[in-house]
Coordinates of C-alpha atoms in Angstrom, one line a residue:
Chain A
M293 CA 0.0 0.0 0.0
T294 CA 1.4 3.4 -0.9
T295 CA 1.2 6.2 1.6
T296 CA 1.8 9.9 1.3
E297 CA 4.3 11.8 3.5
D298 CA 1.8 12.5 6.2
G299 CA 1.1 8.8 6.5
A300 CA -2.4 8.8 4.9
V301 CA -3.1 6.2 2.3
T302 CA -3.1 7.3 -1.3
P303 CA -6.5 6.4 -2.7
A304 CA -6.4 3.9 -5.6
L305 CA -9.1 5.9 -7.3
Q306 CA -10.4 9.4 -6.6
L307 CA -12.9 11.7 -8.1
K308 CA -12.7 15.5 -7.4
D309 CA -15.7 17.7 -8.0
V310 CA -16.9 15.6 -11.0
S311 CA -20.0 16.7 -12.9
K312 CA -21.5 15.3 -15.9
T313 CA -24.2 16.8 -18.1
F314 CA -25.9 15.3 -21.1
G315 CA -27.2 18.4 -23.0
S316 CA -29.4 20.1 -20.5
V317 CA -29.6 17.1 -18.2
L318 CA -27.4 17.2 -15.1
A319 CA -26.7 13.6 -14.5
L320 CA -24.0 14.1 -11.8
R321 CA -23.2 17.1 -9.7
D322 CA -20.0 17.8 -7.8
I323 CA -19.1 14.2 -7.0
S324 CA -16.0 13.8 -4.8
L325 CA -15.2 10.3 -3.6
H326 CA -12.2 8.2 -2.9
V327 CA -11.5 4.4 -3.0
D328 CA -8.7 3.0 -0.9
P329 CA -6.7 -0.1 -1.8
G330 CA -7.8 -3.2 0.1
T331 CA -11.2 -1.8 0.9
V332 CA -14.7 -2.1 -0.4
T333 CA -16.4 1.1 -1.3
C334 CA -20.1 0.9 -1.8
V335 CA -22.0 3.3 -4.0
L336 CA -25.7 3.1 -3.1
G337 CA -28.5 4.6 -5.1
D338 CA -32.0 4.0 -6.3
N339 CA -32.9 3.8 -10.0
G340 CA -32.1 7.1 -11.7
A341 CA -29.7 8.2 -9.0
G342 CA -26.8 8.4 -11.5
K343 CA -25.1 5.1 -10.7
S344 CA -24.7 4.1 -14.3
T345 CA -23.3 7.4 -15.3
L346 CA -20.8 7.2 -12.4
I347 CA -19.7 3.7 -13.4
K348 CA -19.3 4.8 -17.0
I349 CA -17.1 7.7 -15.9
L350 CA -15.0 5.5 -13.7
S351 CA -14.6 2.9 -16.4
G352 CA -13.7 5.4 -19.2
V353 CA -16.9 5.0 -21.2
H354 CA -18.0 8.6 -20.5
Q355 CA -15.8 11.6 -19.8
A356 CA -16.6 14.0 -17.0
T357 CA -17.8 17.4 -18.0
E358 CA -16.1 19.0 -15.0
G359 CA -13.7 17.8 -12.5
H360 CA -11.0 15.1 -12.7
L361 CA -10.3 11.5 -12.0
Y362 CA -7.1 10.4 -10.1
V363 CA -5.6 7.0 -10.2
A364 CA -3.1 6.4 -7.3
G365 CA -2.7 10.1 -7.0
E366 CA -2.1 10.8 -10.7
R367 CA -4.6 12.7 -12.8
H368 CA -6.1 10.6 -15.7
D369 CA -8.6 11.6 -18.3
F370 CA -9.7 8.4 -19.8
T371 CA -11.1 8.6 -23.3
S372 CA -11.9 4.8 -23.7
P373 CA -12.5 1.7 -21.6
R374 CA -9.2 0.3 -22.9
E375 CA -7.3 3.2 -21.3
A376 CA -9.0 2.6 -18.0
L377 CA -8.2 -1.1 -18.2
G378 CA -4.6 -0.2 -18.9
A379 CA -4.5 1.9 -15.7
G380 CA -5.7 -1.2 -13.8
I381 CA -9.4 -0.3 -13.5
A382 CA -11.5 -3.3 -14.4
T383 CA -15.2 -3.1 -14.7
V384 CA -17.5 -6.2 -14.4
F385 CA -20.8 -5.3 -16.0
Q386 CA -23.8 -7.3 -14.9
D387 CA -24.4 -10.2 -17.3
L388 CA -22.3 -8.6 -20.0
A389 CA -18.9 -10.0 -18.9
T390 CA -18.9 -13.6 -20.2
V391 CA -19.8 -15.4 -23.4
P392 CA -22.3 -18.2 -22.5
L393 CA -21.4 -20.8 -25.1
M394 CA -17.6 -20.6 -24.5
S395 CA -15.9 -22.8 -22.0
V396 CA -14.9 -21.5 -18.6
W397 CA -11.2 -21.3 -19.4
R398 CA -11.7 -19.7 -22.8
N399 CA -13.8 -17.1 -21.1
F400 CA -11.3 -16.5 -18.4
F401 CA -8.5 -15.7 -20.9
L402 CA -10.7 -14.0 -23.5
G403 CA -8.8 -11.0 -24.9
N404 CA -5.7 -12.0 -23.0
E405 CA -4.9 -15.4 -24.4
P406 CA -1.6 -16.9 -23.3
L407 CA 0.5 -18.0 -26.3
T408 CA 3.2 -20.6 -26.8
P409 CA 6.6 -19.5 -28.3
L410 CA 5.1 -20.5 -31.7
R411 CA 2.3 -18.0 -31.2
T412 CA -0.4 -20.6 -30.8
L413 CA -2.9 -20.8 -28.0
D414 CA -1.3 -22.3 -24.8
A415 CA -4.4 -24.2 -23.8
R416 CA -2.7 -26.3 -21.1
K417 CA -1.3 -23.2 -19.3
A418 CA -4.6 -21.4 -19.7
R419 CA -6.4 -24.3 -18.0
E420 CA -3.9 -24.6 -15.2
V421 CA -3.8 -20.9 -14.4
C422 CA -7.6 -20.7 -14.7
R423 CA -8.2 -23.6 -12.2
E424 CA -5.6 -22.2 -9.8
E425 CA -6.9 -18.6 -9.9
L426 CA -10.5 -19.8 -9.4
L427 CA -9.5 -21.9 -6.5
N428 CA -7.6 -19.0 -5.0
M429 CA -10.9 -17.1 -5.1
G430 CA -12.6 -20.1 -3.4
I431 CA -14.4 -21.0 -6.7
D432 CA -14.5 -24.6 -7.4
I433 CA -15.7 -25.3 -10.9
R434 CA -16.5 -28.9 -11.8
D435 CA -15.2 -28.9 -15.3
L436 CA -13.3 -26.1 -17.0
E437 CA -14.5 -27.3 -20.4
Q438 CA -18.1 -26.7 -19.6
P439 CA -19.8 -23.7 -21.2
V440 CA -20.1 -20.6 -18.9
G441 CA -23.8 -20.5 -19.7
T442 CA -24.3 -23.7 -17.7
L443 CA -22.9 -22.1 -14.6
S444 CA -25.1 -20.4 -12.1
G445 CA -25.4 -16.6 -12.2
G446 CA -23.2 -16.3 -9.1
E447 CA -20.5 -18.5 -10.5
R448 CA -20.5 -16.5 -13.7
Q449 CA -20.0 -13.3 -11.8
A450 CA -17.3 -15.0 -9.8
V451 CA -15.4 -16.1 -13.0
A452 CA -15.6 -12.5 -14.2
I453 CA -14.3 -11.2 -10.8
A454 CA -11.5 -13.8 -10.7
R455 CA -10.5 -12.9 -14.2
A456 CA -10.3 -9.2 -13.4
V457 CA -8.2 -9.8 -10.3
H458 CA -5.9 -12.2 -12.2
F459 CA -5.2 -9.6 -14.9
G460 CA -3.9 -7.2 -12.4
A461 CA -6.9 -5.0 -11.6
K462 CA -6.0 -2.6 -8.9
V463 CA -9.5 -1.2 -8.9
L464 CA -12.4 -3.5 -9.5
I465 CA -15.8 -1.9 -10.3
L466 CA -18.8 -4.2 -9.9
D467 CA -22.0 -3.1 -11.5
E468 CA -24.9 -4.4 -9.4
P469 CA -23.4 -7.9 -9.2
T470 CA -26.1 -9.3 -6.9
S471 CA -29.2 -7.6 -8.3
A472 CA -30.2 -10.6 -10.5
L473 CA -29.3 -13.3 -8.0
G474 CA -31.1 -15.2 -5.4
V475 CA -30.2 -15.0 -1.7
K476 CA -27.7 -17.8 -1.6
Q477 CA -25.9 -16.8 -4.8
S478 CA -25.7 -13.2 -3.6
G479 CA -23.9 -14.5 -0.6
V480 CA -21.5 -16.4 -2.8
V481 CA -20.7 -13.2 -4.8
L482 CA -20.3 -11.2 -1.6
K483 CA -17.7 -13.8 -0.5
Y484 CA -15.7 -13.2 -3.6
I485 CA -15.9 -9.5 -3.1
R486 CA -14.3 -10.0 0.3
Q487 CA -11.7 -12.3 -1.3
A488 CA -10.7 -9.6 -3.8
K489 CA -10.5 -7.1 -1.1
Q490 CA -8.2 -9.3 0.9
R491 CA -5.9 -9.5 -2.1
G492 CA -5.4 -5.8 -1.9
V493 CA -7.8 -4.8 -4.6
A494 CA -9.8 -1.6 -4.2
V495 CA -13.4 -2.7 -4.9
V496 CA -16.1 -0.4 -5.9
F497 CA -19.4 -2.1 -5.3
I498 CA -22.4 -0.5 -6.9
T499 CA -25.8 -1.7 -5.7
H500 CA -29.2 -0.6 -4.6
N501 CA -29.3 -3.2 -1.9
P502 CA -28.2 -1.7 1.4
H503 CA -28.2 -5.1 3.1
H504 CA -25.6 -6.5 0.7
A505 CA -23.5 -3.3 0.9
F506 CA -23.6 -3.4 4.7
M507 CA -22.2 -7.0 4.8
V508 CA -19.0 -6.2 2.9
G509 CA -18.6 -2.4 2.7
D510 CA -15.9 -0.3 4.4
R511 CA -17.2 3.0 3.2
F512 CA -20.6 3.9 1.8
Y513 CA -21.6 6.7 -0.5
L514 CA -25.2 7.5 -1.1
L515 CA -26.1 8.8 -4.5
N516 CA -29.4 10.6 -4.9
R517 CA -30.6 12.5 -8.0
G518 CA -27.1 13.0 -9.2
R519 CA -25.6 14.1 -5.9
L520 CA -23.7 12.4 -3.1
T521 CA -26.0 12.9 -0.2
N522 CA -24.3 10.9 2.6
E523 CA -21.0 9.3 3.3
F524 CA -20.7 6.6 6.0
V525 CA -17.7 4.7 7.3
K526 CA -18.0 1.1 8.6
G527 CA -18.3 0.9 12.4
K528 CA -19.9 4.3 12.6
V529 CA -23.1 3.4 10.9
E530 CA -25.9 0.9 11.7
R531 CA -27.6 -1.2 9.1
E532 CA -31.0 0.5 9.8
E533 CA -29.4 3.9 9.3
L534 CA -28.1 2.9 5.9
V535 CA -31.5 1.4 4.9
Q536 CA -33.3 4.6 6.0
A537 CA -30.9 6.9 4.3
M538 CA -31.0 4.8 1.2
A539 CA -34.7 4.8 1.0
G540 CA -34.8 8.5 1.5
G541 CA -36.1 8.4 5.2
A542 CA -39.1 10.7 5.1
E543 CA -40.1 9.5 1.7
L544 CA -40.4 5.9 2.9
E545 CA -42.4 6.9 5.9
A546 CA -44.8 8.8 3.7
L547 CA -45.1 5.8 1.4
A548 CA -45.7 3.4 4.3
H549 CA -48.4 5.7 5.5
E550 CA -50.0 5.9 2.1
L551 CA -50.0 2.1 1.7
E552 CA -51.5 1.6 5.2
S553 CA -54.3 4.0 4.6
A554 CA -55.2 2.6 1.2
Chain B
M645 CA -29.3 -22.7 -12.6
S646 CA -27.8 -24.6 -9.7
A647 CA -26.1 -23.4 -6.6
T648 CA -23.8 -26.2 -5.8
T649 CA -20.6 -24.3 -5.5
A650 CA -19.9 -25.5 -2.0
A651 CA -19.8 -29.3 -2.8
P652 CA -16.5 -31.0 -3.3
S653 CA -15.2 -31.2 -6.8
D654 CA -14.1 -34.8 -7.1
E655 CA -17.5 -36.5 -7.0
R656 CA -18.9 -34.0 -9.5
L657 CA -16.1 -34.5 -11.9
A658 CA -17.1 -38.1 -12.2
H659 CA -20.4 -37.0 -13.8
V660 CA -18.7 -35.8 -16.9
S661 CA -18.7 -39.1 -18.8
T662 CA -16.9 -39.7 -22.0
L663 CA -20.3 -39.8 -23.7
T664 CA -21.2 -36.3 -22.5
R665 CA -17.8 -35.0 -23.7
L666 CA -18.5 -36.7 -27.1
L667 CA -22.0 -35.3 -27.2
R668 CA -20.6 -31.8 -26.6
R669 CA -18.7 -31.9 -29.9
P670 CA -20.7 -30.0 -32.5
E671 CA -19.8 -32.3 -35.4
L672 CA -21.1 -35.5 -33.8
G673 CA -24.6 -35.3 -35.4
A674 CA -23.1 -34.7 -38.8
L675 CA -20.8 -37.6 -38.5
L676 CA -23.6 -40.0 -37.6
G677 CA -25.6 -38.5 -40.5
A678 CA -22.7 -39.0 -42.9
V679 CA -22.5 -42.7 -41.9
V680 CA -26.3 -43.1 -42.5
V681 CA -26.3 -41.3 -45.8
F682 CA -23.2 -43.3 -47.0
T683 CA -24.9 -46.6 -46.1
L684 CA -28.1 -45.6 -47.7
F685 CA -26.5 -44.8 -51.1
A686 CA -24.1 -47.8 -50.9
V687 CA -27.2 -50.0 -50.6
A688 CA -29.3 -48.1 -53.2
D689 CA -26.4 -48.0 -55.6
Q690 CA -27.3 -49.4 -59.1
T691 CA -23.8 -49.0 -60.7
G692 CA -21.7 -50.8 -58.2
Q693 CA -19.5 -47.8 -58.2
F694 CA -20.5 -45.7 -55.2
A695 CA -18.6 -47.6 -52.5
T696 CA -15.4 -47.8 -54.5
M697 CA -12.4 -45.5 -54.9
G698 CA -13.8 -44.2 -58.1
G699 CA -17.1 -43.4 -56.4
L700 CA -15.2 -41.7 -53.6
A701 CA -13.3 -39.6 -56.2
N702 CA -16.7 -38.7 -57.7
W703 CA -18.5 -37.5 -54.6
T704 CA -15.4 -35.9 -53.0
S705 CA -15.0 -33.7 -56.1
V706 CA -18.5 -32.2 -55.4
A707 CA -17.8 -32.1 -51.6
A708 CA -14.5 -30.3 -52.2
T709 CA -15.9 -27.3 -54.1
T710 CA -18.7 -27.1 -51.6
G711 CA -16.5 -27.6 -48.5
I712 CA -13.8 -25.1 -49.6
V713 CA -16.4 -22.3 -49.1
A714 CA -18.6 -24.1 -46.5
V715 CA -15.7 -24.1 -44.0
P716 CA -15.1 -20.3 -44.0
V717 CA -18.9 -19.8 -44.1
A718 CA -19.0 -21.9 -40.9
L719 CA -16.3 -19.7 -39.3
L720 CA -18.3 -16.7 -40.3
M721 CA -21.5 -18.2 -38.8
I722 CA -19.7 -19.0 -35.6
G723 CA -18.7 -15.4 -35.7
G724 CA -22.4 -14.5 -35.8
E725 CA -22.7 -13.4 -39.5
F726 CA -24.0 -14.7 -42.8
D727 CA -22.7 -14.3 -46.3
L728 CA -25.3 -14.8 -49.0
S729 CA -23.0 -13.4 -51.6
A730 CA -20.6 -16.4 -51.3
G731 CA -22.3 -18.4 -54.0
V732 CA -22.5 -15.7 -56.7
M733 CA -18.8 -14.7 -55.8
V734 CA -17.9 -18.1 -57.3
G735 CA -19.3 -17.0 -60.6
T736 CA -18.0 -13.4 -60.4
S737 CA -14.5 -14.4 -59.7
G738 CA -14.4 -17.0 -62.3
L739 CA -15.7 -14.5 -64.9
L740 CA -13.3 -11.8 -63.7
A741 CA -10.2 -14.1 -63.9
G742 CA -11.4 -15.4 -67.3
L743 CA -12.0 -11.9 -68.7
L744 CA -8.7 -10.6 -67.4
A745 CA -6.9 -13.6 -68.9
T746 CA -8.6 -13.7 -72.3
E747 CA -10.0 -10.2 -73.2
Y748 CA -7.3 -8.2 -71.5
G749 CA -4.5 -10.7 -72.3
L750 CA -3.0 -10.6 -68.8
G751 CA -2.1 -14.3 -68.7
L752 CA -3.8 -16.6 -66.2
W753 CA -1.6 -16.1 -63.2
P754 CA -1.7 -12.3 -62.9
A755 CA -5.5 -12.6 -63.6
I756 CA -5.8 -15.1 -60.7
L757 CA -3.9 -12.9 -58.3
L758 CA -6.0 -9.8 -59.3
T759 CA -9.1 -11.9 -58.8
F760 CA -8.1 -12.8 -55.3
A761 CA -7.4 -9.2 -54.5
F762 CA -10.8 -8.3 -55.9
A763 CA -12.5 -11.0 -53.8
A764 CA -10.7 -9.7 -50.7
G765 CA -12.1 -6.2 -51.6
I766 CA -15.6 -7.5 -51.8
G767 CA -15.3 -9.3 -48.5
L768 CA -13.9 -6.0 -47.0
I769 CA -16.9 -4.1 -48.4
N770 CA -19.3 -6.7 -47.0
G771 CA -17.7 -6.6 -43.6
W772 CA -17.4 -2.8 -43.5
L773 CA -21.0 -2.3 -44.5
V774 CA -22.2 -4.7 -41.9
M775 CA -20.1 -3.1 -39.1
L776 CA -20.8 0.5 -40.3
T777 CA -24.5 0.3 -40.8
G778 CA -25.3 -2.2 -38.0
L779 CA -27.7 -3.8 -40.4
P780 CA -28.1 -7.6 -40.3
S781 CA -25.4 -9.3 -42.5
F782 CA -28.3 -11.2 -44.1
I783 CA -29.6 -8.0 -45.7
V784 CA -26.2 -6.5 -46.6
T785 CA -24.9 -9.6 -48.3
L786 CA -28.2 -10.2 -50.0
A787 CA -27.8 -6.8 -51.6
M788 CA -24.3 -7.8 -52.5
F789 CA -25.6 -11.0 -54.0
F790 CA -28.0 -9.2 -56.3
S791 CA -25.5 -6.5 -57.2
L792 CA -22.9 -9.1 -58.3
R793 CA -25.4 -11.2 -60.1
G794 CA -26.5 -8.1 -62.1
I795 CA -22.9 -7.3 -62.9
N796 CA -22.1 -10.8 -63.9
L797 CA -25.0 -10.8 -66.5
G798 CA -24.3 -7.2 -67.5
V799 CA -20.6 -7.7 -68.3
T800 CA -20.7 -11.1 -70.0
K801 CA -22.9 -14.1 -70.2
L802 CA -20.4 -16.7 -71.2
L803 CA -16.7 -17.1 -71.4
T804 CA -15.0 -20.0 -73.4
D805 CA -11.6 -21.0 -74.6
T806 CA -9.8 -20.0 -71.4
D807 CA -7.4 -22.9 -72.0
R808 CA -5.7 -20.9 -74.8
V809 CA -4.2 -18.3 -72.5
D810 CA -0.7 -18.1 -71.0
G811 CA 0.0 -20.1 -67.9
Y812 CA -3.0 -22.4 -68.4
D813 CA -1.0 -25.6 -67.9
S814 CA 0.7 -24.6 -64.6
A815 CA -2.6 -23.2 -63.3
K816 CA -4.3 -26.5 -64.2
A817 CA -1.7 -28.4 -62.2
V818 CA -2.5 -26.2 -59.1
F819 CA -6.2 -25.9 -59.4
A820 CA -7.6 -28.7 -61.6
S821 CA -5.2 -31.6 -61.9
Q822 CA -6.3 -35.2 -61.1
F823 CA -4.5 -37.9 -59.3
G824 CA -5.1 -41.5 -58.1
S825 CA -8.5 -42.9 -59.1
G826 CA -9.6 -39.7 -60.6
F827 CA -9.4 -37.5 -57.5
Y828 CA -9.4 -33.8 -58.2
I829 CA -6.7 -31.6 -56.5
A830 CA -9.6 -29.5 -55.1
V831 CA -9.9 -32.2 -52.5
V832 CA -6.4 -31.4 -51.3
W833 CA -7.4 -27.7 -51.1
W834 CA -10.5 -28.6 -49.2
L835 CA -8.7 -30.8 -46.6
L836 CA -6.0 -28.2 -46.3
I837 CA -8.5 -25.4 -45.6
T838 CA -10.4 -27.6 -43.1
A839 CA -7.2 -28.4 -41.3
V840 CA -6.1 -24.7 -41.1
A841 CA -9.6 -23.6 -40.0
T842 CA -9.7 -26.2 -37.3
F843 CA -6.3 -25.2 -36.1
V844 CA -7.3 -21.5 -36.1
L845 CA -10.6 -22.2 -34.2
T846 CA -9.2 -24.4 -31.5
R847 CA -5.6 -23.4 -31.1
S848 CA -5.2 -19.8 -31.9
R849 CA -6.1 -16.5 -30.3
F850 CA -8.1 -15.5 -33.3
G851 CA -10.2 -18.6 -33.0
N852 CA -11.1 -17.7 -29.4
W853 CA -12.2 -14.3 -30.7
I854 CA -14.4 -15.8 -33.4
Y855 CA -16.3 -17.8 -30.8
A856 CA -16.5 -14.7 -28.7
V857 CA -17.8 -12.2 -31.2
G858 CA -20.5 -14.7 -32.3
G859 CA -21.4 -15.7 -28.8
D860 CA -21.8 -12.3 -27.2
K861 CA -20.6 -9.3 -29.1
I862 CA -20.8 -6.9 -26.1
A863 CA -19.1 -9.2 -23.7
A864 CA -16.3 -9.7 -26.3
R865 CA -15.9 -5.9 -26.7
N866 CA -15.9 -5.4 -22.9
T867 CA -13.0 -7.9 -22.5
G868 CA -11.0 -6.2 -25.2
V869 CA -11.6 -8.3 -28.3
P870 CA -11.4 -6.3 -31.5
V871 CA -14.9 -7.2 -32.7
R872 CA -14.8 -5.3 -36.0
R873 CA -11.4 -6.6 -37.1
T874 CA -12.4 -10.2 -36.3
K875 CA -15.7 -10.1 -38.2
I876 CA -14.3 -8.2 -41.2
S877 CA -11.5 -10.7 -41.5
L878 CA -14.0 -13.5 -41.6
F879 CA -15.9 -11.8 -44.5
V880 CA -12.7 -11.5 -46.4
C881 CA -11.8 -15.2 -45.9
T882 CA -15.2 -16.3 -47.1
S883 CA -15.1 -14.1 -50.2
M884 CA -11.6 -15.3 -51.0
A885 CA -12.6 -19.0 -50.6
A886 CA -15.4 -18.4 -53.0
A887 CA -12.9 -16.9 -55.5
L888 CA -10.7 -20.0 -55.1
V889 CA -13.7 -22.2 -56.2
G890 CA -14.4 -19.8 -59.0
I891 CA -10.9 -20.2 -60.3
I892 CA -11.0 -24.0 -59.8
N893 CA -14.2 -24.1 -61.9
L894 CA -12.7 -21.8 -64.6
V895 CA -9.6 -23.9 -65.0
R896 CA -11.4 -27.2 -64.7
L897 CA -14.3 -26.5 -67.1
R898 CA -12.3 -24.2 -69.4
S899 CA -15.3 -21.9 -69.6
M900 CA -17.5 -19.9 -67.3
Q901 CA -21.2 -19.0 -67.3
A902 CA -22.6 -15.9 -65.6
G903 CA -25.0 -17.9 -63.6
Q904 CA -22.4 -20.2 -62.0
G905 CA -22.6 -20.5 -58.2
V906 CA -25.9 -18.8 -57.9
G907 CA -27.9 -20.8 -55.3
E908 CA -24.8 -22.3 -53.9
E909 CA -24.8 -19.8 -51.0
F910 CA -27.5 -21.9 -49.3
T911 CA -25.7 -25.1 -50.0
F912 CA -22.7 -23.7 -48.0
I913 CA -25.0 -22.7 -45.2
I914 CA -26.7 -26.1 -45.2
A915 CA -23.2 -27.8 -45.0
A916 CA -22.3 -25.5 -42.1
V917 CA -25.6 -26.1 -40.2
V918 CA -25.6 -29.8 -40.8
G919 CA -22.0 -29.7 -39.4
G920 CA -23.3 -28.3 -36.1
C921 CA -23.1 -24.5 -36.5
L922 CA -25.8 -22.6 -34.7
L923 CA -27.7 -20.1 -36.8
T924 CA -27.4 -17.6 -33.9
G925 CA -23.6 -17.8 -33.8
G926 CA -21.0 -18.7 -31.2
Y927 CA -21.0 -22.5 -31.8
G928 CA -19.9 -24.9 -34.5
S929 CA -16.8 -26.4 -36.1
A930 CA -14.8 -26.5 -39.3
I931 CA -14.7 -30.3 -39.4
G932 CA -18.4 -30.4 -39.0
A933 CA -18.9 -28.1 -42.0
S934 CA -16.6 -30.4 -44.0
I935 CA -18.7 -33.4 -43.0
G936 CA -21.7 -31.5 -44.0
A937 CA -20.1 -30.8 -47.4
S938 CA -19.4 -34.6 -47.7
I939 CA -23.1 -35.4 -47.1
I940 CA -24.0 -33.0 -49.9
G941 CA -21.4 -34.5 -52.2
M942 CA -22.7 -38.0 -51.4
A943 CA -26.3 -36.9 -52.1
F944 CA -25.5 -35.4 -55.5
I945 CA -23.5 -38.4 -56.7
G946 CA -25.4 -41.0 -54.8
I947 CA -28.8 -40.1 -56.2
A948 CA -27.5 -40.3 -59.7
F949 CA -25.8 -43.6 -59.0
A950 CA -29.0 -45.0 -57.5
G951 CA -30.7 -44.3 -60.8
W952 CA -33.1 -41.9 -59.2
N953 CA -34.2 -38.7 -60.9
T954 CA -31.6 -36.1 -60.0
D955 CA -34.4 -33.5 -59.9
W956 CA -35.1 -34.9 -56.4
T957 CA -31.7 -33.9 -55.0
F958 CA -32.8 -30.7 -53.5
L959 CA -35.8 -32.3 -51.8
F960 CA -33.2 -34.6 -50.2
L961 CA -31.0 -31.7 -49.1
G962 CA -34.0 -30.0 -47.6
V963 CA -35.0 -33.0 -45.5
I964 CA -31.3 -33.5 -44.5
L965 CA -31.1 -29.9 -43.3
F966 CA -34.3 -30.2 -41.3
I967 CA -33.2 -33.5 -39.6
A968 CA -29.7 -32.2 -38.9
V969 CA -31.0 -29.1 -37.1
L970 CA -33.4 -31.2 -35.1
V971 CA -30.7 -33.7 -34.1
N972 CA -28.2 -30.9 -33.4
T973 CA -30.6 -29.0 -31.2
Y974 CA -31.4 -32.2 -29.3
I975 CA -27.8 -33.1 -28.8
G976 CA -26.9 -29.6 -27.8
R977 CA -29.6 -29.6 -25.2
R978 CA -28.6 -32.9 -23.9
A979 CA -24.9 -31.9 -23.7
Q980 CA -25.8 -28.8 -21.7
G981 CA -28.8 -30.1 -19.9
A982 CA -27.0 -33.2 -18.7
R983 CA -24.8 -30.8 -16.8
K984 CA -27.3 -30.2 -14.0

């Protein structure tokens, strides 16, 4: 872990006063946040809060209209996802990370295939490394030749996470990895998030589920209507507080009242 | 979906039987089909020739000119695209090479080289248009099919006497010579292309990319696969393979008709599908497409040898196609469903 002169940890990823407008629409306003190595930073927000826009700025798909992005203290203005990937920022998009009909190991090395000295695909090495890396993450795949499409949703996310970690991601951005999963599988994915964190990766976990966030998060940012409304740190926040803040407190009470009286 | 991640791996590995592994091969259905078709025609044979070396030479010559294009068409289908202009390209390239050699007096070899360059250009246009417009390749290459067909008829209807040009003898040795019990050299080209395509698919980085762009274009792009470059290369390969067959026909037949190859595009697709390619992309094999081409070759020759009316050939192909898709779908489901 790198530290600055005054002993503070240099954030793996930092946004300073970032705003993003699409024409007359203000999607994000004055977002400042930081993500430390070896921690899980949760970004919580309801639909339309600006989560997708934020992910796209972090992963290089969109460029910020104002403000800047810093990777390990250095300013970067990504113009493409490839540049972000090159700087060690890997994004796992929900359900868009693996090719269902391809085998596990082929998916694992897709775009980064290992080659023999004769420039052919080194399938043996690919299988070995794949099995090893998946085991390191605590993922036990029955058969590396089986198509990814036959894995469960949780296992598929896990393969994508293990792949990002293996290829040297320093920052791992997960776009709602648990939203399409059942309770048990969500637990499995949360376990892998913790594994990635323990390997020193800075994890950005984007979700609308405060319960999932609470289980693994070290720092919580609440996004509402394009603004960061709250920031919590683990140990100084209760689960109920997070749920309340996430649901917009007063709004939820009003809704509950409305439902009861109906 | 199952949630069995926590169970130990050893006992579950035992479930993957050799049979399941075999069933997972895309070409298995085609292989079984080929055995059935061969047996059928060997029994129905009236000439006593079908199951001999001479018969083999006969049907492989049909299978070869089908397979040379069917294999790249299969790769293109695995990559998630169609090329309906592949058939008419056979005619176009044969006419072009013939015209350049006879009317413009270039000599056969320079004409052949220019024709390959032209074919690569057509493939490039197909690929670029598909990528640029985002239209289905079915439509883009259908437009190309009609354009080329129109050009073929507009420029010339028939070319003859191509054996009187410079370099004909050496070109014949490469593209149309015969060996053994009457085998055409096209068979060697066919086997070579099948071997190279199989190697590329299973043992190269590009092969991994082909499966990826056909299986899930967005996932492929997200993981850094150059989707455009991969797909355009496949269009170029298909077009050039069609040109090879055009040149083989030109040299073998010593003449070329404007209508040659028209209708063949579906024969190539049938071969690929019979060989286990999914119409939706992302799955299939080069060997499968070659087995599919063999079935087509056997049908064309076998029906004639059986003394049946050859007008029925296409009915036979239609039935074969339908059965093959049924069998492949069933096998595919079993191979993946058996994983639960």
